[in-house]
PDB file of C-alpha atoms in Angstrom:
ATOM      1  CA  PRO A   1      44.545 187.403 170.397  1.00 94.00           C
ATOM      2  CA  ARG A   2      44.230 189.980 173.195  1.00 96.00           C
ATOM      3  CA  GLN A   3      42.632 192.577 170.927  1.00 97.00           C
ATOM      4  CA  ARG A   4      39.070 191.412 171.553  1.00 97.00           C
ATOM      5  CA  LEU A   5      35.959 192.895 173.143  1.00 98.00           C
ATOM      6  CA  ASP A   6      32.610 191.812 174.563  1.00 97.00           C
ATOM      7  CA  PHE A   7      29.648 193.966 173.540  1.00 96.00           C
ATOM      8  CA  THR A   8      26.120 194.181 174.950  1.00 94.00           C
ATOM      9  CA  PRO A   9      23.787 196.230 172.740  1.00 95.00           C
ATOM     10  CA  ALA A  10      21.136 198.515 174.174  1.00 94.00           C
ATOM     11  CA  ALA A  11      17.433 197.896 173.685  1.00 89.00           C
ATOM     12  CA  ARG A  12      17.035 201.200 171.829  1.00 91.00           C
ATOM     13  CA  PRO A  13      18.851 202.840 168.909  1.00 93.00           C
ATOM     14  CA  ASP A  14      21.360 205.671 169.215  1.00 95.00           C
ATOM     15  CA  ALA A  15      22.315 204.567 172.728  1.00 97.00           C
ATOM     16  CA  PRO A  16      25.272 205.909 174.683  1.00 97.00           C
ATOM     17  CA  LEU A  17      28.233 203.549 174.886  1.00 98.00           C
ATOM     18  CA  VAL A  18      30.020 202.686 178.117  1.00 98.00           C
ATOM     19  CA  LEU A  19      33.417 201.048 177.554  1.00 98.00           C
ATOM     20  CA  PHE A  20      35.306 199.373 180.409  1.00 98.00           C
ATOM     21  CA  VAL A  21      39.084 198.763 180.599  1.00 98.00           C
ATOM     22  CA  HIS A  22      40.300 196.247 183.184  1.00 98.00           C
ATOM     23  CA  GLY A  23      43.282 196.578 185.478  1.00 97.00           C
ATOM     24  CA  GLY A  24      46.048 194.166 186.439  1.00 96.00           C
ATOM     25  CA  GLY A  25      49.287 196.110 186.647  1.00 96.00           C
ATOM     26  CA  TRP A  26      49.461 196.443 182.840  1.00 98.00           C
ATOM     27  CA  ARG A  27      50.541 192.785 182.648  1.00 97.00           C
ATOM     28  CA  ARG A  28      47.450 190.703 183.545  1.00 97.00           C
ATOM     29  CA  GLY A  29      43.648 190.872 183.797  1.00 97.00           C
ATOM     30  CA  ASP A  30      40.653 190.068 181.618  1.00 97.00           C
ATOM     31  CA  LYS A  31      37.483 191.737 180.352  1.00 97.00           C
ATOM     32  CA  ARG A  32      35.273 188.984 181.792  1.00 95.00           C
ATOM     33  CA  ILE A  33      35.331 190.571 185.245  1.00 94.00           C
ATOM     34  CA  ALA A  34      32.962 193.346 184.083  1.00 93.00           C
ATOM     35  CA  GLY A  35      29.728 191.326 183.934  1.00 89.00           C
ATOM     36  CA  HIS A  36      28.085 193.258 186.763  1.00 91.00           C
ATOM     37  CA  MET A  37      28.771 196.549 184.971  1.00 92.00           C
ATOM     38  CA  ALA A  38      27.318 195.219 181.728  1.00 91.00           C
ATOM     39  CA  ALA A  39      24.072 194.269 183.489  1.00 90.00           C
ATOM     40  CA  HIS A  40      23.869 197.606 185.313  1.00 92.00           C
ATOM     41  CA  PHE A  41      24.315 199.830 182.288  1.00 94.00           C
ATOM     42  CA  HIS A  42      22.269 197.665 179.954  1.00 91.00           C
ATOM     43  CA  ALA A  43      19.323 197.893 182.367  1.00 92.00           C
ATOM     44  CA  ARG A  44      19.575 201.677 182.078  1.00 93.00           C
ATOM     45  CA  GLY A  45      19.488 201.806 178.321  1.00 94.00           C
ATOM     46  CA  HIS A  46      23.217 201.986 177.625  1.00 96.00           C
ATOM     47  CA  ALA A  47      25.262 199.811 175.319  1.00 97.00           C
ATOM     48  CA  PHE A  48      28.260 198.297 177.091  1.00 97.00           C
ATOM     49  CA  ALA A  49      31.631 196.959 175.987  1.00 98.00           C
ATOM     50  CA  ALA A  50      34.508 195.463 177.957  1.00 98.00           C
ATOM     51  CA  ILE A  51      37.832 195.070 176.204  1.00 98.00           C
ATOM     52  CA  ASN A  52      41.066 193.180 176.459  1.00 98.00           C
ATOM     53  CA  TYR A  53      44.326 194.695 175.284  1.00 98.00           C
ATOM     54  CA  ARG A  54      47.887 193.544 174.728  1.00 98.00           C
ATOM     55  CA  LEU A  55      49.800 193.112 177.981  1.00 98.00           C
ATOM     56  CA  VAL A  56      53.316 193.827 179.223  1.00 97.00           C
ATOM     57  CA  PRO A  57      55.854 192.657 178.141  1.00 96.00           C
ATOM     58  CA  GLU A  58      54.296 192.138 174.694  1.00 96.00           C
ATOM     59  CA  ALA A  59      53.176 195.770 174.571  1.00 98.00           C
ATOM     60  CA  ARG A  60      54.078 198.992 176.367  1.00 98.00           C
ATOM     61  CA  PRO A  61      51.427 201.233 177.979  1.00 98.00           C
ATOM     62  CA  ASP A  62      51.256 203.567 174.972  1.00 98.00           C
ATOM     63  CA  GLN A  63      50.447 200.556 172.778  1.00 98.00           C
ATOM     64  CA  GLN A  64      47.816 199.480 175.291  1.00 98.00           C
ATOM     65  CA  ALA A  65      46.240 202.937 175.074  1.00 98.00           C
ATOM     66  CA  ALA A  66      46.314 202.521 171.295  1.00 98.00           C
ATOM     67  CA  ASP A  67      44.361 199.280 171.741  1.00 98.00           C
ATOM     68  CA  VAL A  68      41.721 201.159 173.772  1.00 98.00           C
ATOM     69  CA  ALA A  69      41.397 203.704 170.958  1.00 98.00           C
ATOM     70  CA  ALA A  70      41.224 200.916 168.370  1.00 98.00           C
ATOM     71  CA  ALA A  71      38.366 199.290 170.290  1.00 98.00           C
ATOM     72  CA  ILE A  72      36.481 202.607 170.322  1.00 98.00           C
ATOM     73  CA  ALA A  73      37.063 202.909 166.571  1.00 98.00           C
ATOM     74  CA  ARG A  74      35.868 199.336 165.987  1.00 98.00           C
ATOM     75  CA  LEU A  75      32.582 200.042 167.790  1.00 98.00           C
ATOM     76  CA  THR A  76      31.875 203.538 166.500  1.00 97.00           C
ATOM     77  CA  GLY A  77      32.816 202.510 162.966  1.00 96.00           C
ATOM     78  CA  ASP A  78      29.842 200.129 163.069  1.00 96.00           C
ATOM     79  CA  ALA A  79      27.662 202.447 165.164  1.00 96.00           C
ATOM     80  CA  ARG A  80      24.543 202.309 162.999  1.00 95.00           C
ATOM     81  CA  ARG A  81      24.327 198.507 162.993  1.00 95.00           C
ATOM     82  CA  LEU A  82      25.201 198.290 166.694  1.00 97.00           C
ATOM     83  CA  GLY A  83      22.702 200.977 167.675  1.00 96.00           C
ATOM     84  CA  LEU A  84      25.276 203.389 169.090  1.00 96.00           C
ATOM     85  CA  ASP A  85      25.545 207.148 169.280  1.00 96.00           C
ATOM     86  CA  PRO A  86      29.230 207.603 168.334  1.00 95.00           C
ATOM     87  CA  ASP A  87      29.335 211.010 170.009  1.00 94.00           C
ATOM     88  CA  ARG A  88      28.257 209.778 173.462  1.00 96.00           C
ATOM     89  CA  ILE A  89      30.949 207.524 174.895  1.00 98.00           C
ATOM     90  CA  MET A  90      31.945 207.037 178.516  1.00 98.00           C
ATOM     91  CA  LEU A  91      35.217 205.329 179.441  1.00 98.00           C
ATOM     92  CA  ILE A  92      35.620 203.523 182.764  1.00 98.00           C
ATOM     93  CA  GLY A  93      38.919 201.969 183.827  1.00 98.00           C
ATOM     94  CA  HIS A  94      40.126 200.314 187.013  1.00 98.00           C
ATOM     95  CA  SER A  95      43.716 200.451 188.330  1.00 97.00           C
ATOM     96  CA  ALA A  96      45.999 200.160 185.284  1.00 98.00           C
ATOM     97  CA  GLY A  97      42.848 200.557 183.215  1.00 98.00           C
ATOM     98  CA  ALA A  98      42.243 203.866 185.014  1.00 98.00           C
ATOM     99  CA  HIS A  99      45.596 205.082 183.732  1.00 98.00           C
ATOM    100  CA  LEU A 100      44.751 203.965 180.196  1.00 98.00           C
ATOM    101  CA  VAL A 101      41.328 205.632 180.009  1.00 98.00           C
ATOM    102  CA  ALA A 102      42.782 208.810 181.529  1.00 98.00           C
ATOM    103  CA  LEU A 103      45.545 208.781 178.911  1.00 98.00           C
ATOM    104  CA  VAL A 104      43.116 208.293 176.016  1.00 98.00           C
ATOM    105  CA  GLY A 105      40.918 211.014 177.522  1.00 98.00           C
ATOM    106  CA  THR A 106      43.742 213.565 177.687  1.00 98.00           C
ATOM    107  CA  ASP A 107      46.047 212.785 174.761  1.00 98.00           C
ATOM    108  CA  PRO A 108      44.028 213.193 171.540  1.00 98.00           C
ATOM    109  CA  SER A 109      46.649 211.452 169.396  1.00 98.00           C
ATOM    110  CA  TYR A 110      45.336 207.962 170.229  1.00 98.00           C
ATOM    111  CA  LEU A 111      41.853 208.671 168.897  1.00 98.00           C
ATOM    112  CA  ALA A 112      43.153 210.929 166.121  1.00 98.00           C
ATOM    113  CA  ALA A 113      44.886 207.882 164.635  1.00 98.00           C
ATOM    114  CA  HIS A 114      41.351 206.700 163.829  1.00 98.00           C
ATOM    115  CA  ARG A 115      40.024 210.156 162.913  1.00 97.00           C
ATOM    116  CA  ILE A 116      37.912 210.290 166.065  1.00 97.00           C
ATOM    117  CA  PRO A 117      37.781 213.636 167.897  1.00 96.00           C
ATOM    118  CA  ILE A 118      38.455 213.528 171.612  1.00 97.00           C
ATOM    119  CA  ALA A 119      35.173 215.432 172.054  1.00 95.00           C
ATOM    120  CA  ALA A 120      33.385 212.148 171.280  1.00 96.00           C
ATOM    121  CA  ILE A 121      34.377 211.025 174.779  1.00 98.00           C
ATOM    122  CA  ASP A 122      31.577 212.432 176.910  1.00 97.00           C
ATOM    123  CA  GLY A 123      33.068 211.282 180.209  1.00 98.00           C
ATOM    124  CA  VAL A 124      35.974 209.409 181.782  1.00 98.00           C
ATOM    125  CA  VAL A 125      35.724 207.559 185.113  1.00 98.00           C
ATOM    126  CA  PRO A 126      39.091 206.293 186.405  1.00 98.00           C
ATOM    127  CA  LEU A 127      38.771 203.972 189.423  1.00 98.00           C
ATOM    128  CA  ASP A 128      41.651 203.985 191.935  1.00 97.00           C
ATOM    129  CA  GLY A 129      44.458 204.642 189.495  1.00 96.00           C
ATOM    130  CA  ALA A 130      47.861 205.752 190.731  1.00 93.00           C
ATOM    131  CA  GLY A 131      49.716 206.243 187.453  1.00 95.00           C
ATOM    132  CA  TYR A 132      48.526 209.619 186.242  1.00 98.00           C
ATOM    133  CA  ASP A 133      51.985 211.140 186.827  1.00 97.00           C
ATOM    134  CA  VAL A 134      54.237 208.142 186.299  1.00 97.00           C
ATOM    135  CA  PRO A 135      57.648 209.648 187.232  1.00 96.00           C
ATOM    136  CA  ARG A 136      56.212 211.102 190.440  1.00 94.00           C
ATOM    137  CA  GLN A 137      54.581 207.799 191.367  1.00 94.00           C
ATOM    138  CA  ILE A 138      57.769 205.817 190.746  1.00 93.00           C
ATOM    139  CA  ALA A 139      59.739 208.244 192.894  1.00 92.00           C
ATOM    140  CA  ALA A 140      57.225 207.957 195.759  1.00 89.00           C
ATOM    141  CA  ALA A 141      56.403 204.235 195.555  1.00 83.00           C
ATOM    142  CA  GLY A 142      57.689 201.491 197.794  1.00 85.00           C
ATOM    143  CA  PRO A 143      59.741 198.558 196.460  1.00 88.00           C
ATOM    144  CA  LEU A 144      56.786 196.418 195.318  1.00 85.00           C
ATOM    145  CA  LEU A 145      54.950 199.179 193.457  1.00 86.00           C
ATOM    146  CA  ARG A 146      58.191 200.562 192.058  1.00 89.00           C
ATOM    147  CA  ARG A 147      58.920 197.148 190.535  1.00 91.00           C
ATOM    148  CA  ILE A 148      55.422 196.973 188.974  1.00 92.00           C
ATOM    149  CA  TYR A 149      55.856 200.419 187.429  1.00 94.00           C
ATOM    150  CA  ALA A 150      59.397 199.729 186.269  1.00 93.00           C
ATOM    151  CA  ASN A 151      58.238 196.533 184.553  1.00 94.00           C
ATOM    152  CA  ALA A 152      55.494 198.447 182.749  1.00 96.00           C
ATOM    153  CA  PHE A 153      57.125 201.819 182.021  1.00 97.00           C
ATOM    154  CA  GLY A 154      60.851 201.070 182.007  1.00 95.00           C
ATOM    155  CA  GLU A 155      63.557 203.484 183.141  1.00 93.00           C
ATOM    156  CA  ASP A 156      63.228 206.199 180.471  1.00 96.00           C
ATOM    157  CA  SER A 157      61.866 209.261 182.277  1.00 95.00           C
ATOM    158  CA  ASP A 158      60.946 210.948 178.980  1.00 97.00           C
ATOM    159  CA  TYR A 159      58.779 207.977 178.043  1.00 98.00           C
ATOM    160  CA  GLN A 160      57.267 207.860 181.530  1.00 97.00           C
ATOM    161  CA  ARG A 161      56.300 211.506 181.192  1.00 97.00           C
ATOM    162  CA  ARG A 162      54.909 211.007 177.692  1.00 98.00           C
ATOM    163  CA  VAL A 163      52.441 208.375 178.906  1.00 98.00           C
ATOM    164  CA  SER A 164      51.394 210.354 181.985  1.00 98.00           C
ATOM    165  CA  PRO A 165      47.882 211.831 181.674  1.00 98.00           C
ATOM    166  CA  VAL A 166      48.884 214.930 183.679  1.00 98.00           C
ATOM    167  CA  ALA A 167      51.374 215.771 180.925  1.00 98.00           C
ATOM    168  CA  HIS A 168      48.491 216.123 178.453  1.00 98.00           C
ATOM    169  CA  ALA A 169      45.795 217.610 180.688  1.00 98.00           C
ATOM    170  CA  ALA A 170      46.282 221.121 179.299  1.00 96.00           C
ATOM    171  CA  GLY A 171      43.856 220.010 176.588  1.00 91.00           C
ATOM    172  CA  PRO A 172      42.069 219.244 174.483  1.00 97.00           C
ATOM    173  CA  ASN A 173      40.473 216.679 176.783  1.00 98.00           C
ATOM    174  CA  ALA A 174      37.398 214.513 177.021  1.00 98.00           C
ATOM    175  CA  ALA A 175      34.318 216.462 178.101  1.00 98.00           C
ATOM    176  CA  ARG A 176      34.400 215.658 181.835  1.00 98.00           C
ATOM    177  CA  PHE A 177      36.066 213.428 184.422  1.00 98.00           C
ATOM    178  CA  LEU A 178      34.912 211.693 187.610  1.00 98.00           C
ATOM    179  CA  ILE A 179      38.090 210.476 189.327  1.00 98.00           C
ATOM    180  CA  LEU A 180      37.440 208.036 192.173  1.00 98.00           C
ATOM    181  CA  HIS A 181      39.996 206.641 194.605  1.00 97.00           C
ATOM    182  CA  VAL A 182      39.970 204.617 197.803  1.00 96.00           C
ATOM    183  CA  ALA A 183      40.074 206.815 200.904  1.00 95.00           C
ATOM    184  CA  SER A 184      42.660 204.539 202.540  1.00 90.00           C
ATOM    185  CA  ARG A 185      45.217 205.337 199.796  1.00 84.00           C
ATOM    186  CA  PRO A 186      45.731 209.103 200.267  1.00 82.00           C
ATOM    187  CA  ASP A 187      49.455 209.068 199.510  1.00 82.00           C
ATOM    188  CA  ASP A 188      49.380 207.305 196.137  1.00 88.00           C
ATOM    189  CA  ALA A 189      46.000 206.929 194.418  1.00 93.00           C
ATOM    190  CA  GLY A 190      44.624 209.892 196.352  1.00 95.00           C
ATOM    191  CA  ALA A 191      47.529 212.206 195.600  1.00 95.00           C
ATOM    192  CA  GLN A 192      47.639 211.124 191.966  1.00 96.00           C
ATOM    193  CA  SER A 193      43.879 211.624 191.575  1.00 97.00           C
ATOM    194  CA  GLN A 194      44.019 215.094 193.103  1.00 97.00           C
ATOM    195  CA  ALA A 195      46.922 216.067 190.846  1.00 97.00           C
ATOM    196  CA  LEU A 196      45.092 214.923 187.712  1.00 98.00           C
ATOM    197  CA  GLY A 197      41.903 216.666 188.778  1.00 98.00           C
ATOM    198  CA  ALA A 198      43.754 219.920 189.442  1.00 98.00           C
ATOM    199  CA  ALA A 199      45.526 219.779 186.060  1.00 98.00           C
ATOM    200  CA  LEU A 200      42.228 219.169 184.264  1.00 98.00           C
ATOM    201  CA  ARG A 201      40.432 221.973 186.065  1.00 98.00           C
ATOM    202  CA  GLN A 202      43.288 224.334 185.254  1.00 98.00           C
ATOM    203  CA  ALA A 203      42.540 223.566 181.610  1.00 97.00           C
ATOM    204  CA  ARG A 204      38.826 224.292 182.263  1.00 98.00           C
ATOM    205  CA  THR A 205      37.877 220.630 181.922  1.00 98.00           C
ATOM    206  CA  PRO A 206      35.244 219.691 184.521  1.00 98.00           C
ATOM    207  CA  ALA A 207      36.823 217.174 186.889  1.00 98.00           C
ATOM    208  CA  GLU A 208      35.455 215.882 190.172  1.00 98.00           C
ATOM    209  CA  VAL A 209      37.680 213.893 192.530  1.00 98.00           C
ATOM    210  CA  ALA A 210      36.053 211.788 195.251  1.00 97.00           C
ATOM    211  CA  ALA A 211      37.329 209.374 197.888  1.00 97.00           C
ATOM    212  CA  VAL A 212      35.245 206.269 198.585  1.00 95.00           C
ATOM    213  CA  GLU A 213      35.377 203.689 201.348  1.00 95.00           C
ATOM    214  CA  GLY A 214      36.627 200.155 200.773  1.00 94.00           C
ATOM    215  CA  ASN A 215      39.731 198.816 199.090  1.00 95.00           C
ATOM    216  CA  HIS A 216      41.302 198.558 195.675  1.00 94.00           C
ATOM    217  CA  MET A 217      38.981 195.744 194.565  1.00 94.00           C
ATOM    218  CA  THR A 218      35.721 196.774 196.213  1.00 95.00           C
ATOM    219  CA  ILE A 219      35.823 200.163 194.464  1.00 94.00           C
ATOM    220  CA  PHE A 220      35.488 198.178 191.236  1.00 92.00           C
ATOM    221  CA  ARG A 221      33.069 195.501 192.444  1.00 91.00           C
ATOM    222  CA  GLY A 222      30.740 198.029 194.025  1.00 88.00           C
ATOM    223  CA  PHE A 223      30.848 200.647 191.302  1.00 83.00           C
TER     224      PHE A 223
END
């Protein structure tokens, strides 16, 4: 039941697709929060989709990333009828969704399961994620955040590393990244964003990291 999406077609054929992945600590959240993004991108000639995905504890983060890839495959597989350009896709994710779009944009195995090249992802925009290097974040987090990450990623450090985008940033990657974080979170989201950006640039993947004012929710609402 969670593997559903909302889609807003563009007014012209062969339109770029923007796909949004919600946050919620990997265990809650809903695609319906993205209405303002749908209106914004649709007004600019883009098709827009917002997806749900299976949640913890029903699914682990790697299975959630697989749901993101499956949603991309569902849309691009019907690209002609939906008016999409299957080679121009931008992924946006907030919080836990930022981790998931970064993972799909760095680990080509998720899209390869559907015979989609990672080069089809023209851009990735993670919003205030702090799980790009999961073992490092768990080690640095306070009790509340550590519990959220433990509930999502478990205690297996090998698994935690395997679902960390920084572990895959050596490439191949999506074409480019714009990694945004809240300026008031320099020690978690900021540090994680800088680490992911540095790893991507080392692999010659264009990656811009920028701090923005506000808080964890306004970075999404005002995007």
